[in-house]
Tab-separated table of C-alpha atoms in Angstrom:
chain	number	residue	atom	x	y	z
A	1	UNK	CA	69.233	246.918	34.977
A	2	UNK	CA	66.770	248.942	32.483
A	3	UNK	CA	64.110	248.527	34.996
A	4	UNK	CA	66.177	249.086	38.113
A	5	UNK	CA	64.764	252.342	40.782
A	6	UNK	CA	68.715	252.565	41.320
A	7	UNK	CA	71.911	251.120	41.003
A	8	UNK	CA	74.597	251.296	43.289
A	9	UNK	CA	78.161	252.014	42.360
A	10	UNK	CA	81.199	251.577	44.795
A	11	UNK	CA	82.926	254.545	42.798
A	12	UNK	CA	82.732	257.058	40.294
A	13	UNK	CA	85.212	255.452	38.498
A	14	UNK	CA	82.810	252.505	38.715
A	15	UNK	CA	79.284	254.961	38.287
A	16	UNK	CA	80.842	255.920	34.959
A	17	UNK	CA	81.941	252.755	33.093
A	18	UNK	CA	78.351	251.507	33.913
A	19	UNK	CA	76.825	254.674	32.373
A	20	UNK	CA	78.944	254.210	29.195
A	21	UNK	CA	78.820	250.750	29.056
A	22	UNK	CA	75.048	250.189	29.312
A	23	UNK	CA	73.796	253.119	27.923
A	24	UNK	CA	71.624	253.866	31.075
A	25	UNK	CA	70.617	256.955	32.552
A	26	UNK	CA	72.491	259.604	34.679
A	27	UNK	CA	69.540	259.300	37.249
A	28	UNK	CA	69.274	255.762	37.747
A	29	UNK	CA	73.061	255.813	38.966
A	30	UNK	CA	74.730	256.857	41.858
A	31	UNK	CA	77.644	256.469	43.691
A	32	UNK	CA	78.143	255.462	47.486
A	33	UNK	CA	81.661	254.227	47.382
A	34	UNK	CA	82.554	251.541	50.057
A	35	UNK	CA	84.185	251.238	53.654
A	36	UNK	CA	87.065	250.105	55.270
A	37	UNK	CA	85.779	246.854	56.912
A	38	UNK	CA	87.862	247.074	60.238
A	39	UNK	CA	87.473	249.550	63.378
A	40	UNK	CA	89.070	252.673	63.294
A	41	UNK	CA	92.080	252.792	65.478
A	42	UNK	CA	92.343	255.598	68.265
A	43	UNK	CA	95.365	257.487	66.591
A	44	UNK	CA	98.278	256.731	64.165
A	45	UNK	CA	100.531	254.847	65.842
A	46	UNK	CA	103.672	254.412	63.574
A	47	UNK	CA	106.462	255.169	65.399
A	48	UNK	CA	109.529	254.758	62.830
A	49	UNK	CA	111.087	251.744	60.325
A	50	UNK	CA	111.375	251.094	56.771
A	51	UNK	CA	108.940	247.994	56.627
A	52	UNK	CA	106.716	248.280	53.179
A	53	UNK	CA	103.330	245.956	53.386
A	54	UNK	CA	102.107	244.082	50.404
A	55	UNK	CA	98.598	242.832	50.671
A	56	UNK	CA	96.594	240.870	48.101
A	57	UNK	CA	94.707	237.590	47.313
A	58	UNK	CA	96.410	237.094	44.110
A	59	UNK	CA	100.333	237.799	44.500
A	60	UNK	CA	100.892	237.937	40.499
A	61	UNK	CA	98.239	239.954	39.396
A	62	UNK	CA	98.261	242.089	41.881
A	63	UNK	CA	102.028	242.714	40.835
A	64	UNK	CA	103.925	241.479	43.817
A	65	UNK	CA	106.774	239.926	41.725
A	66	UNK	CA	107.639	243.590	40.826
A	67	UNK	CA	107.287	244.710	44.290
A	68	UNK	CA	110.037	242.453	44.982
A	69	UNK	CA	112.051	243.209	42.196
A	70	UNK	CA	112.003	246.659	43.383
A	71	UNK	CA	113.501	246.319	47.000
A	72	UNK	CA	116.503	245.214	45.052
A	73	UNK	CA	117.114	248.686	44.054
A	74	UNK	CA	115.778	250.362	47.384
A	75	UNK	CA	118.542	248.253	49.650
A	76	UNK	CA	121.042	249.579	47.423
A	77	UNK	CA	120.193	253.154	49.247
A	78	UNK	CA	118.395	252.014	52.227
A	79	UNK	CA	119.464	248.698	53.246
A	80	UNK	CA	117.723	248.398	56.941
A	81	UNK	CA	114.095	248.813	54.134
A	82	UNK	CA	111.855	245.404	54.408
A	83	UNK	CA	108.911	244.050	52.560
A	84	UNK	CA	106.523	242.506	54.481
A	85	UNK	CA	103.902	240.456	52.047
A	86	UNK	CA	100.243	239.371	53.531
A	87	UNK	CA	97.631	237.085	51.829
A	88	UNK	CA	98.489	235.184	48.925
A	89	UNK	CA	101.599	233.547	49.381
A	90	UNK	CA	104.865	234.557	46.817
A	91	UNK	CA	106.895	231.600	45.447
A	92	UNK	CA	110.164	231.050	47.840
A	93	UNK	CA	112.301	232.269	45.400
A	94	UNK	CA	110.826	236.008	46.255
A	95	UNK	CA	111.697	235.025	49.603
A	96	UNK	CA	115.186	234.340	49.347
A	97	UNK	CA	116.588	237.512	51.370
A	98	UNK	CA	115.292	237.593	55.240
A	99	UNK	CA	113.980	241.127	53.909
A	100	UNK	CA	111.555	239.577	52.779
A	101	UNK	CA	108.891	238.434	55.076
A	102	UNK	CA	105.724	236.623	54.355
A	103	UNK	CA	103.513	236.925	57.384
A	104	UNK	CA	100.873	235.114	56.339
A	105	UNK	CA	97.049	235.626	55.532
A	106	UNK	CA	94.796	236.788	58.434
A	107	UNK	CA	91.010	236.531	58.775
A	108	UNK	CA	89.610	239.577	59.498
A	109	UNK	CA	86.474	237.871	60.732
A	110	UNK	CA	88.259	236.038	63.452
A	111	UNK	CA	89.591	238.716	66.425
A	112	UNK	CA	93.081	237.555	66.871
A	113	UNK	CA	93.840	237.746	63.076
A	114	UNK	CA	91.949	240.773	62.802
A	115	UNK	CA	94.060	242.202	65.678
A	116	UNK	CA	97.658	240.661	64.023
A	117	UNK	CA	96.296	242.105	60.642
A	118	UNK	CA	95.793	245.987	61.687
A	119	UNK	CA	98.969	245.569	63.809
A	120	UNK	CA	100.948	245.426	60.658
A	121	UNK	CA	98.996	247.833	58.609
A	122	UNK	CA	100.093	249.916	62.052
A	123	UNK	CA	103.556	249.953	62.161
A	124	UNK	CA	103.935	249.824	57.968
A	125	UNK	CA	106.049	253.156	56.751
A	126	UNK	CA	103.525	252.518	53.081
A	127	UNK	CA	101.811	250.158	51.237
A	128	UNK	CA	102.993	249.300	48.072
A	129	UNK	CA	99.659	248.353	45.921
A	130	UNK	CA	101.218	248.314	42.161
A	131	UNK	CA	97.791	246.601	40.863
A	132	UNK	CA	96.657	245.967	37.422
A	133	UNK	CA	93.544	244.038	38.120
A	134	UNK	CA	91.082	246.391	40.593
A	135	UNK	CA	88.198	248.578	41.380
A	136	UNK	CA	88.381	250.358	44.937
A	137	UNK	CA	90.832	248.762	46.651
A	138	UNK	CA	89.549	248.419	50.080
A	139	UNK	CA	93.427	247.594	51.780
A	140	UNK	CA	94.641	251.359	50.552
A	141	UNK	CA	91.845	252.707	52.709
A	142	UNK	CA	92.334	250.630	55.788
A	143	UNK	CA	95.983	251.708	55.486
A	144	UNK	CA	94.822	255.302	55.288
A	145	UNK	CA	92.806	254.452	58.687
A	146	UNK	CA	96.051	254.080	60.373
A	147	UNK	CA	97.749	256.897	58.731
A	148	UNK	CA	99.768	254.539	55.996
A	149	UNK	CA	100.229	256.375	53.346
A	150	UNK	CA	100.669	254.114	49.393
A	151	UNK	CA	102.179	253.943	45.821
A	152	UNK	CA	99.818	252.934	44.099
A	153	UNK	CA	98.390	252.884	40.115
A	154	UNK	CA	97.451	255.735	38.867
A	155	UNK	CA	94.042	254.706	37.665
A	156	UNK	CA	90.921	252.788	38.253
A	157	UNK	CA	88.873	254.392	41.269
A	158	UNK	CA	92.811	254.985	43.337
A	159	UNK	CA	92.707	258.623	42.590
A	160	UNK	CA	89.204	258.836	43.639
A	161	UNK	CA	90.129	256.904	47.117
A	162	UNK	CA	93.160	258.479	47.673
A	163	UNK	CA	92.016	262.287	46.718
A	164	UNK	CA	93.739	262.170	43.745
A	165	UNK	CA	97.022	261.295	45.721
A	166	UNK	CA	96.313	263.413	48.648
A	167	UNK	CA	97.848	260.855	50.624
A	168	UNK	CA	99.400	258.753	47.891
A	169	UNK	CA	102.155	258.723	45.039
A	170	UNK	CA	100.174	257.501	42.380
A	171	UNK	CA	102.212	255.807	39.378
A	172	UNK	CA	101.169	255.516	35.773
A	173	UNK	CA	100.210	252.433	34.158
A	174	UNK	CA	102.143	250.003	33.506
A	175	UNK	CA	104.524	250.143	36.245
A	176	UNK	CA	107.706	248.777	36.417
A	177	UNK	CA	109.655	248.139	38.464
A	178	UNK	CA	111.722	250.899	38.294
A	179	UNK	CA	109.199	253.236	38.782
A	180	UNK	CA	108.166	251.294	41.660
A	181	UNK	CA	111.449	251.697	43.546
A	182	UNK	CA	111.561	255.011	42.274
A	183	UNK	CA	108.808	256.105	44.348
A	184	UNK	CA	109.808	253.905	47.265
A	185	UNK	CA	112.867	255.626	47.244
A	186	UNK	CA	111.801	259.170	47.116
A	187	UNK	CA	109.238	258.388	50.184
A	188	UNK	CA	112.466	257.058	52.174
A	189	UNK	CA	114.641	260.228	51.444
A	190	UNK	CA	111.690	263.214	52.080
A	191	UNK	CA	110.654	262.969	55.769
A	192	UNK	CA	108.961	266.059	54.995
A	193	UNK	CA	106.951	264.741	52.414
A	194	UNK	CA	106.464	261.510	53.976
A	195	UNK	CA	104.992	263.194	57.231
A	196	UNK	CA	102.856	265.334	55.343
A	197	UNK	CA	101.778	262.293	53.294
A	198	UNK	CA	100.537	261.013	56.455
A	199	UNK	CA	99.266	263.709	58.356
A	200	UNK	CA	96.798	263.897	55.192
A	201	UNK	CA	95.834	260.141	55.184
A	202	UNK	CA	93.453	259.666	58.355
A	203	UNK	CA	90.937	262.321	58.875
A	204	UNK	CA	89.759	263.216	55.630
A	205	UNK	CA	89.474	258.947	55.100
A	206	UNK	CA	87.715	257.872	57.787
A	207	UNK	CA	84.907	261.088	57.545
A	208	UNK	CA	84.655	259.394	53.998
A	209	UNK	CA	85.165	255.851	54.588
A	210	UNK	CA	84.010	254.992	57.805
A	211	UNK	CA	80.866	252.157	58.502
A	212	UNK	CA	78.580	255.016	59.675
A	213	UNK	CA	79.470	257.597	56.225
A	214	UNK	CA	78.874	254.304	54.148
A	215	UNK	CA	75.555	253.754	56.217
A	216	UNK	CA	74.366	257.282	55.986
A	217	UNK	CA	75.331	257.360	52.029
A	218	UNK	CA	73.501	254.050	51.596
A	219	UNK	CA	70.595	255.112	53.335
A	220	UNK	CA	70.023	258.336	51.802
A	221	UNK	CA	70.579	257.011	48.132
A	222	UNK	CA	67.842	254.239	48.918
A	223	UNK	CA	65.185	257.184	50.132
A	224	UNK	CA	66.116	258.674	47.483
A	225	UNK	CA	65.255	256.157	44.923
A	226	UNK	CA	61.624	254.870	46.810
A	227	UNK	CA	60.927	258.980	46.742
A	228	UNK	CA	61.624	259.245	42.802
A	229	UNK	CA	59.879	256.140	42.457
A	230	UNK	CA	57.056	257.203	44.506
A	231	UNK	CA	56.899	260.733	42.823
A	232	UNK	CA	56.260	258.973	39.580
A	233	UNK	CA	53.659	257.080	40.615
A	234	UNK	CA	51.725	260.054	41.154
């Protein structure tokens, strides 16, 4: 990477661990984030229910056990509340109570899937991403593209995505499960906060997190670069 024009972080969180970690310079770093890889819908079009999504590739280390053990605590106060879990599959013991749904893993390459997939993410009242193994976390913006608001960690680069919980309760590290239904809880019993949770989540993340704000980032870090480069040619 010494000899690198640029290098091209996903984050800050990301920019900064690199610049730390390899002792490079400030100037051959910068940051252009990522995008949610799905079309923005029209408007948000929740329109009521308790469900809570759970999305991952790797239900254990992405904490879904504790997700589960947490809706134990939310049905003692809100008892209509489900958990809806896409992707990696949870062992059928976390499935035990039919408020507990897997629906599956969906390809968002293939239309139909795609289509089932932002359905959910649609109608979802929050995500519930209590990770311990990330980076950006693409599913907390996609959520945010449909208003969704999440509880998520308080840490990696989910403050940066999330404007420092702009649209988010963000929970310290570790998180148990506790805390976890804690925050559940709370979102359940503060329509206020909940609406203004997301009334905050859409705008500001798609004029961030869109294809074309990724292109245009992408593009102008690139110039940018093959200009310095250029310059020191000279």
């Amino acid at each position: 990477m010494l000899g690198a024009r640029a290098i091209l972080l996903s984050s800050e969180w990301a920019r900064l661990r690199t610049q730390s970690h390899y002792g490079l310079s400030e100037k051959s770093l910068a940051n252009v984030s990522i995008f949610g890889a799905m079309d923005i819908p029209e408007k948000d079009a929740y329109t009521g229910g308790r469900d809570f999504v759970f999305v991952s590739t790797d239900y254990t280390r992405k904490n879904g056990p504790l997700c589960r053990q947490a809706m134990n605590r939310v049905w003692q106060k809100f008892p209509d509340a489900r958990l809806k879990i896409i992707g990696a599959p949870p062992p059928a013991d976390d499935l035990s109570d039919n408020r507990v749904i897997y629906e599956g893993y969906f390809d968002k390459s293939k239309p139909k899937q795609l289509a089932a997939f932002t359905n959910h993410l649609s109608r979802a009242f929050a995500l519930v991403h209590p990770t311990e193994a990330d980076t950006t976390a693409m599913i907390v913006i996609e959520a945010a593209f449909h208003g969704c608001p999440s509880i998520t960690a308080n840490d990696f680069a989910l403050p940066e995505v999330t404007r420092n919980g702009a649209y988010a309760i963000l929970l310290r590290r570790a998180i148990s499960a506790d805390a976890l239904a804690d925050a559940m809880i709370a979102l359940l019993a503060d329509e206020e906060r909940y609406r203004a949770l997301r009334a905050r989540a859409r705008q500001p993340t798609i004029a961030r997190f869109s294809r074309a704000a990724f292109k245009k980032r992408l593009q102008d870090a690139m110039l940018g670069a093959a200009a310095g480069a250029a310059g020191r040619r000279l």
